[in-house]
Amino acid sequence: MAGMLYLCATPIGNLEDMTLRVLETLQSVDIIAAEDTRNSIKLLNHFQIKTPMTSYHEYNKVEKAHYLIGLMQEGKNVALITDAGTPAISDPGEVLVALCQEAGIRTTSLPGAAACITALTLSGLSTRRFCFEGFLPSDKKERKAVLEELIKESRTIIIYEAPHHLRKTLRELLDILGNRKMAVCRELTKKFETVMPTTLEEAVGFHEENEPRGEYVLVIQGKSPEEKREEAALEWKEMPIKEHMKYYESQGIDRKEAMKLAAKDRGIGKREVYRMLLDEE
């Protein structure tokens, strides 16, 4: 009988956030695949776990995945842990999970700490809908494309950042997204945890004067529905009213309904649309 893959969430700072279920699993599996064995050995030693470890990281994620799948096909159970938090989130573990599914290997996830959710709940911003970007791409073109996609994003945005890149990233976000409400979350669950409700403009100024230290999660307010409606109305208003009407009438919509839709798009009354049509004739 084939073994299983266990995705084991580990603390993002405070070791007391380790779950009993994860501890039991790490004790009982045949091998632990860790992102950085030098970092993870400290965690295992703290909890007196003697299970053998092997490295599984960005640079061996495909080759090592096949090795681990081979072990599981032989009946061995494997636990996957990341340096901190939940495996497969902004992490090479997603590759192992996908290959396990292809190979028919059973996989389960043992929930626990996740920096993105911790930061979101502390941000004071809307938690109903959010998008997780993780670390922004380092490639300039790809990074610019991702940031430009976020301009119209109405959900709360979550981004991870390292201290040595924080200033640059905040400036880019301000330049592209404009000034928005945000929360700068730092060293979550650790002794010096800080959550700073602020704006992008204020955050840029603050971190120009204060050296960034620790790991950061940026939680940024999405574009409000009102802003999106105003921008859409502005775009429609720049279009001649005859073209606006033609846009709807070409779809088989009758003139009366087209006038109603054009009025809604522009945020004006139907009579105003009628007057504008007369003025253009």
PDB file of C-alpha atoms in Angstrom:
ATOM      1  CA  MET A   1       0.000   0.000   0.000  1.00  0.00           C
ATOM      2  CA  ALA A   2       1.345   3.447  -0.967  1.00  0.00           C
ATOM      3  CA  GLY A   3       2.246   5.977   1.679  1.00  0.00           C
ATOM      4  CA  MET A   4       0.901   9.520   2.089  1.00  0.00           C
ATOM      5  CA  LEU A   5       2.112  13.085   1.851  1.00  0.00           C
ATOM      6  CA  TYR A   6       1.366  15.256   4.878  1.00  0.00           C
ATOM      7  CA  LEU A   7       1.562  19.037   4.424  1.00  0.00           C
ATOM      8  CA  CYS A   8       2.464  20.222   7.914  1.00  0.00           C
ATOM      9  CA  ALA A   9       2.082  23.874   8.876  1.00  0.00           C
ATOM     10  CA  THR A  10       4.810  25.109  11.212  1.00  0.00           C
ATOM     11  CA  PRO A  11       4.926  28.291  13.339  1.00  0.00           C
ATOM     12  CA  ILE A  12       5.683  31.597  11.608  1.00  0.00           C
ATOM     13  CA  GLY A  13       7.436  32.859  14.727  1.00  0.00           C
ATOM     14  CA  ASN A  14       5.966  31.729  18.013  1.00  0.00           C
ATOM     15  CA  LEU A  15       6.764  28.050  18.612  1.00  0.00           C
ATOM     16  CA  GLU A  16       3.670  27.664  20.792  1.00  0.00           C
ATOM     17  CA  ASP A  17       1.598  27.854  17.597  1.00  0.00           C
ATOM     18  CA  MET A  18       2.710  24.316  16.660  1.00  0.00           C
ATOM     19  CA  THR A  19      -0.350  22.027  16.665  1.00  0.00           C
ATOM     20  CA  LEU A  20      -0.494  18.711  18.489  1.00  0.00           C
ATOM     21  CA  ARG A  21      -1.539  17.005  15.258  1.00  0.00           C
ATOM     22  CA  VAL A  22       1.550  18.268  13.404  1.00  0.00           C
ATOM     23  CA  LEU A  23       3.820  17.189  16.259  1.00  0.00           C
ATOM     24  CA  GLU A  24       2.331  13.691  16.233  1.00  0.00           C
ATOM     25  CA  THR A  25       2.661  13.449  12.450  1.00  0.00           C
ATOM     26  CA  LEU A  26       6.275  14.641  12.358  1.00  0.00           C
ATOM     27  CA  GLN A  27       7.086  11.999  14.972  1.00  0.00           C
ATOM     28  CA  SER A  28       5.379   9.190  13.086  1.00  0.00           C
ATOM     29  CA  VAL A  29       6.280   9.696   9.398  1.00  0.00           C
ATOM     30  CA  ASP A  30       9.253   7.977   7.797  1.00  0.00           C
ATOM     31  CA  ILE A  31      10.908  11.138   6.509  1.00  0.00           C
ATOM     32  CA  ILE A  32      10.474  14.930   6.680  1.00  0.00           C
ATOM     33  CA  ALA A  33      11.108  17.016   3.567  1.00  0.00           C
ATOM     34  CA  ALA A  34      12.181  20.497   4.670  1.00  0.00           C
ATOM     35  CA  GLU A  35      12.818  23.709   2.752  1.00  0.00           C
ATOM     36  CA  ASP A  36      15.985  24.366   4.752  1.00  0.00           C
ATOM     37  CA  THR A  37      17.202  21.503   6.933  1.00  0.00           C
ATOM     38  CA  ARG A  38      19.549  23.830   8.862  1.00  0.00           C
ATOM     39  CA  ASN A  39      16.590  25.968   9.878  1.00  0.00           C
ATOM     40  CA  SER A  40      14.174  23.094  10.477  1.00  0.00           C
ATOM     41  CA  ILE A  41      16.586  21.115  12.689  1.00  0.00           C
ATOM     42  CA  LYS A  42      16.166  23.844  15.338  1.00  0.00           C
ATOM     43  CA  LEU A  43      12.403  23.316  15.269  1.00  0.00           C
ATOM     44  CA  LEU A  44      12.694  19.527  15.440  1.00  0.00           C
ATOM     45  CA  ASN A  45      15.259  19.686  18.263  1.00  0.00           C
ATOM     46  CA  HIS A  46      12.983  22.010  20.243  1.00  0.00           C
ATOM     47  CA  PHE A  47      10.213  19.416  20.122  1.00  0.00           C
ATOM     48  CA  GLN A  48      12.635  16.467  20.433  1.00  0.00           C
ATOM     49  CA  ILE A  49      11.665  15.010  17.040  1.00  0.00           C
ATOM     50  CA  LYS A  50      14.253  12.550  15.691  1.00  0.00           C
ATOM     51  CA  THR A  51      12.654  11.745  12.306  1.00  0.00           C
ATOM     52  CA  PRO A  52      15.179  11.837   9.405  1.00  0.00           C
ATOM     53  CA  MET A  53      15.101  14.913   7.172  1.00  0.00           C
ATOM     54  CA  THR A  54      15.851  15.606   3.529  1.00  0.00           C
ATOM     55  CA  SER A  55      15.986  18.934   1.706  1.00  0.00           C
ATOM     56  CA  TYR A  56      13.202  20.001  -0.626  1.00  0.00           C
ATOM     57  CA  HIS A  57      13.525  23.521  -2.007  1.00  0.00           C
ATOM     58  CA  GLU A  58      13.139  25.750  -5.070  1.00  0.00           C
ATOM     59  CA  TYR A  59      16.251  24.426  -6.801  1.00  0.00           C
ATOM     60  CA  ASN A  60      15.519  20.687  -6.501  1.00  0.00           C
ATOM     61  CA  LYS A  61      11.700  20.768  -6.380  1.00  0.00           C
ATOM     62  CA  VAL A  62      11.086  18.598  -9.476  1.00  0.00           C
ATOM     63  CA  GLU A  63      13.912  16.081  -9.167  1.00  0.00           C
ATOM     64  CA  LYS A  64      13.388  15.648  -5.409  1.00  0.00           C
ATOM     65  CA  ALA A  65       9.619  15.410  -5.849  1.00  0.00           C
ATOM     66  CA  HIS A  66      10.069  12.304  -8.006  1.00  0.00           C
ATOM     67  CA  TYR A  67      12.386  10.824  -5.361  1.00  0.00           C
ATOM     68  CA  LEU A  68       9.831  11.471  -2.607  1.00  0.00           C
ATOM     69  CA  ILE A  69       7.012  10.046  -4.716  1.00  0.00           C
ATOM     70  CA  GLY A  70       9.119   6.938  -5.212  1.00  0.00           C
ATOM     71  CA  LEU A  71       9.393   6.569  -1.438  1.00  0.00           C
ATOM     72  CA  MET A  72       5.644   6.970  -1.015  1.00  0.00           C
ATOM     73  CA  GLN A  73       4.984   4.410  -3.749  1.00  0.00           C
ATOM     74  CA  GLU A  74       7.089   2.020  -1.664  1.00  0.00           C
ATOM     75  CA  GLY A  75       4.779   2.615   1.302  1.00  0.00           C
ATOM     76  CA  LYS A  76       6.701   5.350   3.122  1.00  0.00           C
ATOM     77  CA  ASN A  77       4.912   8.358   4.652  1.00  0.00           C
ATOM     78  CA  VAL A  78       6.397  11.814   3.984  1.00  0.00           C
ATOM     79  CA  ALA A  79       5.823  15.090   5.824  1.00  0.00           C
ATOM     80  CA  LEU A  80       6.537  18.363   4.048  1.00  0.00           C
ATOM     81  CA  ILE A  81       7.430  21.459   6.055  1.00  0.00           C
ATOM     82  CA  THR A  82       8.472  24.926   4.976  1.00  0.00           C
ATOM     83  CA  ASP A  83      10.697  27.394   6.847  1.00  0.00           C
ATOM     84  CA  ALA A  84       7.602  28.953   8.369  1.00  0.00           C
ATOM     85  CA  GLY A  85       3.879  28.641   7.816  1.00  0.00           C
ATOM     86  CA  THR A  86       1.875  26.398   5.530  1.00  0.00           C
ATOM     87  CA  PRO A  87       3.639  24.424   2.768  1.00  0.00           C
ATOM     88  CA  ALA A  88       2.643  25.038  -0.884  1.00  0.00           C
ATOM     89  CA  ILE A  89       1.751  28.710  -0.288  1.00  0.00           C
ATOM     90  CA  SER A  90       4.412  30.841  -2.036  1.00  0.00           C
ATOM     91  CA  ASP A  91       6.466  27.696  -1.743  1.00  0.00           C
ATOM     92  CA  PRO A  92       7.833  24.870  -3.970  1.00  0.00           C
ATOM     93  CA  GLY A  93       5.511  22.460  -2.165  1.00  0.00           C
ATOM     94  CA  GLU A  94       2.847  23.222  -4.778  1.00  0.00           C
ATOM     95  CA  VAL A  95       4.926  21.276  -7.312  1.00  0.00           C
ATOM     96  CA  LEU A  96       5.122  18.217  -5.053  1.00  0.00           C
ATOM     97  CA  VAL A  97       1.370  18.295  -4.433  1.00  0.00           C
ATOM     98  CA  ALA A  98       0.608  18.474  -8.171  1.00  0.00           C
ATOM     99  CA  LEU A  99       2.961  15.576  -8.963  1.00  0.00           C
ATOM    100  CA  CYS A 100       1.515  13.504  -6.098  1.00  0.00           C
ATOM    101  CA  GLN A 101      -1.959  13.989  -7.547  1.00  0.00           C
ATOM    102  CA  GLU A 102      -0.722  12.851 -10.964  1.00  0.00           C
ATOM    103  CA  ALA A 103       0.867   9.787  -9.372  1.00  0.00           C
ATOM    104  CA  GLY A 104      -2.247   8.966  -7.340  1.00  0.00           C
ATOM    105  CA  ILE A 105      -0.520   9.575  -4.011  1.00  0.00           C
ATOM    106  CA  ARG A 106      -2.888  10.540  -1.201  1.00  0.00           C
ATOM    107  CA  THR A 107      -2.198  13.982   0.242  1.00  0.00           C
ATOM    108  CA  THR A 108      -3.582  15.744   3.286  1.00  0.00           C
ATOM    109  CA  SER A 109      -2.973  19.175   4.782  1.00  0.00           C
ATOM    110  CA  LEU A 110      -2.578  19.768   8.509  1.00  0.00           C
ATOM    111  CA  PRO A 111      -3.678  23.389   9.018  1.00  0.00           C
ATOM    112  CA  GLY A 112      -1.850  25.890  11.149  1.00  0.00           C
ATOM    113  CA  ALA A 113      -0.134  29.250  10.910  1.00  0.00           C
ATOM    114  CA  ALA A 114      -0.206  31.289   7.682  1.00  0.00           C
ATOM    115  CA  ALA A 115       1.267  34.797   7.648  1.00  0.00           C
ATOM    116  CA  CYS A 116      -1.175  36.019   4.989  1.00  0.00           C
ATOM    117  CA  ILE A 117      -4.281  35.157   7.028  1.00  0.00           C
ATOM    118  CA  THR A 118      -2.736  36.403  10.282  1.00  0.00           C
ATOM    119  CA  ALA A 119      -1.932  39.767   8.679  1.00  0.00           C
ATOM    120  CA  LEU A 120      -5.331  40.051   6.998  1.00  0.00           C
ATOM    121  CA  THR A 121      -7.196  39.566  10.264  1.00  0.00           C
ATOM    122  CA  LEU A 122      -5.043  42.206  11.987  1.00  0.00           C
ATOM    123  CA  SER A 123      -5.192  44.765   9.165  1.00  0.00           C
ATOM    124  CA  GLY A 124      -8.530  46.404   9.925  1.00  0.00           C
ATOM    125  CA  LEU A 125      -9.323  46.219   6.201  1.00  0.00           C
ATOM    126  CA  SER A 126     -12.073  44.215   4.520  1.00  0.00           C
ATOM    127  CA  THR A 127     -11.607  40.467   4.973  1.00  0.00           C
ATOM    128  CA  ARG A 128     -14.635  39.345   2.937  1.00  0.00           C
ATOM    129  CA  ARG A 129     -12.729  39.203  -0.355  1.00  0.00           C
ATOM    130  CA  PHE A 130      -8.966  39.258  -0.755  1.00  0.00           C
ATOM    131  CA  CYS A 131      -6.237  38.295  -3.201  1.00  0.00           C
ATOM    132  CA  PHE A 132      -2.849  36.895  -2.211  1.00  0.00           C
ATOM    133  CA  GLU A 133       0.135  37.931  -4.341  1.00  0.00           C
ATOM    134  CA  GLY A 134       2.914  36.548  -2.129  1.00  0.00           C
ATOM    135  CA  PHE A 135       6.309  37.931  -3.151  1.00  0.00           C
ATOM    136  CA  LEU A 136       6.166  40.108  -6.264  1.00  0.00           C
ATOM    137  CA  PRO A 137       8.204  38.803  -9.241  1.00  0.00           C
ATOM    138  CA  SER A 138      11.826  39.982  -9.428  1.00  0.00           C
ATOM    139  CA  ASP A 139      11.744  40.172 -13.236  1.00  0.00           C
ATOM    140  CA  LYS A 140      11.005  43.823 -14.168  1.00  0.00           C
ATOM    141  CA  LYS A 141       8.503  43.115 -16.957  1.00  0.00           C
ATOM    142  CA  GLU A 142       6.621  40.488 -15.009  1.00  0.00           C
ATOM    143  CA  ARG A 143       6.604  42.652 -11.884  1.00  0.00           C
ATOM    144  CA  LYS A 144       5.214  45.648 -13.782  1.00  0.00           C
ATOM    145  CA  ALA A 145       2.498  43.484 -15.350  1.00  0.00           C
ATOM    146  CA  VAL A 146       1.416  42.149 -11.939  1.00  0.00           C
ATOM    147  CA  LEU A 147       1.347  45.625 -10.393  1.00  0.00           C
ATOM    148  CA  GLU A 148      -0.685  47.029 -13.290  1.00  0.00           C
ATOM    149  CA  GLU A 149      -3.208  44.203 -12.894  1.00  0.00           C
ATOM    150  CA  LEU A 150      -3.658  45.303  -9.282  1.00  0.00           C
ATOM    151  CA  ILE A 151      -4.721  48.831 -10.273  1.00  0.00           C
ATOM    152  CA  LYS A 152      -8.340  47.717 -10.786  1.00  0.00           C
ATOM    153  CA  GLU A 153      -8.310  45.064  -8.048  1.00  0.00           C
ATOM    154  CA  SER A 154     -11.235  45.659  -5.697  1.00  0.00           C
ATOM    155  CA  ARG A 155     -10.325  42.911  -3.228  1.00  0.00           C
ATOM    156  CA  THR A 156      -7.946  43.485  -0.310  1.00  0.00           C
ATOM    157  CA  ILE A 157      -4.395  42.794  -1.538  1.00  0.00           C
ATOM    158  CA  ILE A 158      -1.799  40.823   0.457  1.00  0.00           C
ATOM    159  CA  ILE A 159       1.898  40.997  -0.438  1.00  0.00           C
ATOM    160  CA  TYR A 160       4.977  39.515   1.258  1.00  0.00           C
ATOM    161  CA  GLU A 161       8.232  41.466   1.333  1.00  0.00           C
ATOM    162  CA  ALA A 162      11.754  41.143   2.721  1.00  0.00           C
ATOM    163  CA  PRO A 163      13.243  44.108   4.626  1.00  0.00           C
ATOM    164  CA  HIS A 164      15.927  44.944   2.028  1.00  0.00           C
ATOM    165  CA  HIS A 165      13.283  45.333  -0.717  1.00  0.00           C
ATOM    166  CA  LEU A 166      10.557  47.020   1.347  1.00  0.00           C
ATOM    167  CA  ARG A 167      11.312  50.658   0.503  1.00  0.00           C
ATOM    168  CA  LYS A 168      11.434  50.007  -3.240  1.00  0.00           C
ATOM    169  CA  THR A 169       8.213  47.974  -3.170  1.00  0.00           C
ATOM    170  CA  LEU A 170       6.296  50.598  -1.179  1.00  0.00           C
ATOM    171  CA  ARG A 171       7.386  53.325  -3.617  1.00  0.00           C
ATOM    172  CA  GLU A 172       6.290  51.196  -6.601  1.00  0.00           C
ATOM    173  CA  LEU A 173       2.925  50.451  -5.008  1.00  0.00           C
ATOM    174  CA  LEU A 174       2.334  54.143  -4.306  1.00  0.00           C
ATOM    175  CA  ASP A 175       3.322  55.148  -7.856  1.00  0.00           C
ATOM    176  CA  ILE A 176       1.090  52.565  -9.519  1.00  0.00           C
ATOM    177  CA  LEU A 177      -1.870  52.161  -7.155  1.00  0.00           C
ATOM    178  CA  GLY A 178      -2.001  55.679  -5.783  1.00  0.00           C
ATOM    179  CA  ASN A 179      -2.440  56.485  -2.106  1.00  0.00           C
ATOM    180  CA  ARG A 180      -4.528  53.832  -0.389  1.00  0.00           C
ATOM    181  CA  LYS A 181      -5.224  52.630   3.123  1.00  0.00           C
ATOM    182  CA  MET A 182      -2.993  49.765   4.180  1.00  0.00           C
ATOM    183  CA  ALA A 183      -1.491  47.933   7.126  1.00  0.00           C
ATOM    184  CA  VAL A 184       2.219  47.183   7.418  1.00  0.00           C
ATOM    185  CA  CYS A 185       2.543  43.969   9.433  1.00  0.00           C
ATOM    186  CA  ARG A 186       5.965  42.993  10.724  1.00  0.00           C
ATOM    187  CA  GLU A 187       7.404  39.999  12.621  1.00  0.00           C
ATOM    188  CA  LEU A 188       3.988  38.395  13.084  1.00  0.00           C
ATOM    189  CA  THR A 189       3.545  36.261  16.234  1.00  0.00           C
ATOM    190  CA  LYS A 190       7.085  37.147  17.365  1.00  0.00           C
ATOM    191  CA  LYS A 191       8.239  39.252  20.325  1.00  0.00           C
ATOM    192  CA  PHE A 192       8.478  42.461  18.280  1.00  0.00           C
ATOM    193  CA  GLU A 193       5.269  41.999  16.269  1.00  0.00           C
ATOM    194  CA  THR A 194       3.961  45.315  14.959  1.00  0.00           C
ATOM    195  CA  VAL A 195       0.872  46.176  12.943  1.00  0.00           C
ATOM    196  CA  MET A 196       0.836  49.714  11.567  1.00  0.00           C
ATOM    197  CA  PRO A 197      -2.480  50.917  10.087  1.00  0.00           C
ATOM    198  CA  THR A 198      -1.432  53.621   7.658  1.00  0.00           C
ATOM    199  CA  THR A 199      -1.541  54.705   4.009  1.00  0.00           C
ATOM    200  CA  LEU A 200       0.892  53.918   1.219  1.00  0.00           C
ATOM    201  CA  GLU A 201       2.131  57.518   1.227  1.00  0.00           C
ATOM    202  CA  GLU A 202       2.701  57.537   4.983  1.00  0.00           C
ATOM    203  CA  ALA A 203       4.345  54.099   4.871  1.00  0.00           C
ATOM    204  CA  VAL A 204       6.841  55.297   2.235  1.00  0.00           C
ATOM    205  CA  GLY A 205       7.765  58.320   4.378  1.00  0.00           C
ATOM    206  CA  PHE A 206       8.038  56.303   7.589  1.00  0.00           C
ATOM    207  CA  HIS A 207      10.313  53.638   6.116  1.00  0.00           C
ATOM    208  CA  GLU A 208      12.543  56.196   4.412  1.00  0.00           C
ATOM    209  CA  GLU A 209      13.346  57.476   7.908  1.00  0.00           C
ATOM    210  CA  ASN A 210      13.296  54.104   9.708  1.00  0.00           C
ATOM    211  CA  GLU A 211      15.370  51.088   8.690  1.00  0.00           C
ATOM    212  CA  PRO A 212      13.124  48.142   7.735  1.00  0.00           C
ATOM    213  CA  ARG A 213      13.831  45.067   9.864  1.00  0.00           C
ATOM    214  CA  GLY A 214      12.202  41.654   9.959  1.00  0.00           C
ATOM    215  CA  GLU A 215       9.765  40.010   7.566  1.00  0.00           C
ATOM    216  CA  TYR A 216       6.832  42.059   6.288  1.00  0.00           C
ATOM    217  CA  VAL A 217       3.291  41.429   5.116  1.00  0.00           C
ATOM    218  CA  LEU A 218       1.617  44.353   3.347  1.00  0.00           C
ATOM    219  CA  VAL A 219      -2.178  44.441   3.373  1.00  0.00           C
ATOM    220  CA  ILE A 220      -3.554  47.027   0.950  1.00  0.00           C
ATOM    221  CA  GLN A 221      -7.095  48.274   0.409  1.00  0.00           C
ATOM    222  CA  GLY A 222      -8.565  47.358  -2.959  1.00  0.00           C
ATOM    223  CA  LYS A 223     -10.169  49.896  -5.250  1.00  0.00           C
ATOM    224  CA  SER A 224     -13.642  50.716  -3.938  1.00  0.00           C
ATOM    225  CA  PRO A 225     -16.725  49.956  -6.083  1.00  0.00           C
ATOM    226  CA  GLU A 226     -17.461  53.704  -6.056  1.00  0.00           C
ATOM    227  CA  GLU A 227     -14.030  54.488  -7.525  1.00  0.00           C
ATOM    228  CA  LYS A 228     -14.479  51.824 -10.191  1.00  0.00           C
ATOM    229  CA  ARG A 229     -17.910  53.186 -11.115  1.00  0.00           C
ATOM    230  CA  GLU A 230     -16.558  56.737 -11.312  1.00  0.00           C
ATOM    231  CA  GLU A 231     -13.667  55.634 -13.535  1.00  0.00           C
ATOM    232  CA  ALA A 232     -15.996  53.644 -15.791  1.00  0.00           C
ATOM    233  CA  ALA A 233     -18.378  56.616 -16.068  1.00  0.00           C
ATOM    234  CA  LEU A 234     -15.448  58.873 -16.972  1.00  0.00           C
ATOM    235  CA  GLU A 235     -14.374  56.479 -19.740  1.00  0.00           C
ATOM    236  CA  TRP A 236     -17.918  56.410 -21.158  1.00  0.00           C
ATOM    237  CA  LYS A 237     -18.205  60.195 -20.965  1.00  0.00           C
ATOM    238  CA  GLU A 238     -15.145  60.538 -23.195  1.00  0.00           C
ATOM    239  CA  MET A 239     -16.972  58.555 -25.897  1.00  0.00           C
ATOM    240  CA  PRO A 240     -19.366  60.512 -28.207  1.00  0.00           C
ATOM    241  CA  ILE A 241     -22.955  59.695 -27.276  1.00  0.00           C
ATOM    242  CA  LYS A 242     -23.749  58.387 -30.776  1.00  0.00           C
ATOM    243  CA  GLU A 243     -20.927  55.835 -30.508  1.00  0.00           C
ATOM    244  CA  HIS A 244     -22.146  54.884 -27.049  1.00  0.00           C
ATOM    245  CA  MET A 245     -25.647  54.258 -28.402  1.00  0.00           C
ATOM    246  CA  LYS A 246     -24.240  52.341 -31.387  1.00  0.00           C
ATOM    247  CA  TYR A 247     -22.322  50.083 -28.987  1.00  0.00           C
ATOM    248  CA  TYR A 248     -25.591  48.807 -27.528  1.00  0.00           C
ATOM    249  CA  GLU A 249     -27.753  48.955 -30.657  1.00  0.00           C
ATOM    250  CA  SER A 250     -25.194  46.809 -32.543  1.00  0.00           C
ATOM    251  CA  GLN A 251     -25.952  44.072 -29.984  1.00  0.00           C
ATOM    252  CA  GLY A 252     -29.631  44.062 -31.007  1.00  0.00           C
ATOM    253  CA  ILE A 253     -30.776  46.242 -28.098  1.00  0.00           C
ATOM    254  CA  ASP A 254     -33.638  48.600 -28.987  1.00  0.00           C
ATOM    255  CA  ARG A 255     -33.091  52.352 -28.894  1.00  0.00           C
ATOM    256  CA  LYS A 256     -35.114  52.967 -25.741  1.00  0.00           C
ATOM    257  CA  GLU A 257     -33.186  50.348 -23.758  1.00  0.00           C
ATOM    258  CA  ALA A 258     -29.880  51.546 -25.249  1.00  0.00           C
ATOM    259  CA  MET A 259     -30.594  55.065 -23.990  1.00  0.00           C
ATOM    260  CA  LYS A 260     -31.347  53.700 -20.538  1.00  0.00           C
ATOM    261  CA  LEU A 261     -28.053  51.711 -20.470  1.00  0.00           C
ATOM    262  CA  ALA A 262     -26.007  54.644 -21.782  1.00  0.00           C
ATOM    263  CA  ALA A 263     -27.505  56.896 -19.102  1.00  0.00           C
ATOM    264  CA  LYS A 264     -26.581  54.388 -16.401  1.00  0.00           C
ATOM    265  CA  ASP A 265     -23.012  54.061 -17.741  1.00  0.00           C
ATOM    266  CA  ARG A 266     -22.535  57.822 -17.660  1.00  0.00           C
ATOM    267  CA  GLY A 267     -24.267  58.377 -14.342  1.00  0.00           C
ATOM    268  CA  ILE A 268     -26.837  60.747 -15.870  1.00  0.00           C
ATOM    269  CA  GLY A 269     -30.578  60.716 -16.612  1.00  0.00           C
ATOM    270  CA  LYS A 270     -32.181  59.329 -19.792  1.00  0.00           C
ATOM    271  CA  ARG A 271     -33.426  62.824 -20.700  1.00  0.00           C
ATOM    272  CA  GLU A 272     -29.831  64.075 -20.641  1.00  0.00           C
ATOM    273  CA  VAL A 273     -28.864  61.325 -23.108  1.00  0.00           C
ATOM    274  CA  TYR A 274     -31.731  62.384 -25.377  1.00  0.00           C
ATOM    275  CA  ARG A 275     -30.619  66.022 -25.202  1.00  0.00           C
ATOM    276  CA  MET A 276     -27.007  65.065 -26.010  1.00  0.00           C
ATOM    277  CA  LEU A 277     -28.163  63.088 -29.038  1.00  0.00           C
ATOM    278  CA  LEU A 278     -30.090  66.118 -30.304  1.00  0.00           C
ATOM    279  CA  ASP A 279     -27.049  68.358 -29.761  1.00  0.00           C
ATOM    280  CA  GLU A 280     -24.853  66.007 -31.837  1.00  0.00           C
ATOM    281  CA  GLU A 281     -27.255  65.992 -34.782  1.00  0.00           C
TER     282      GLU A 281
END
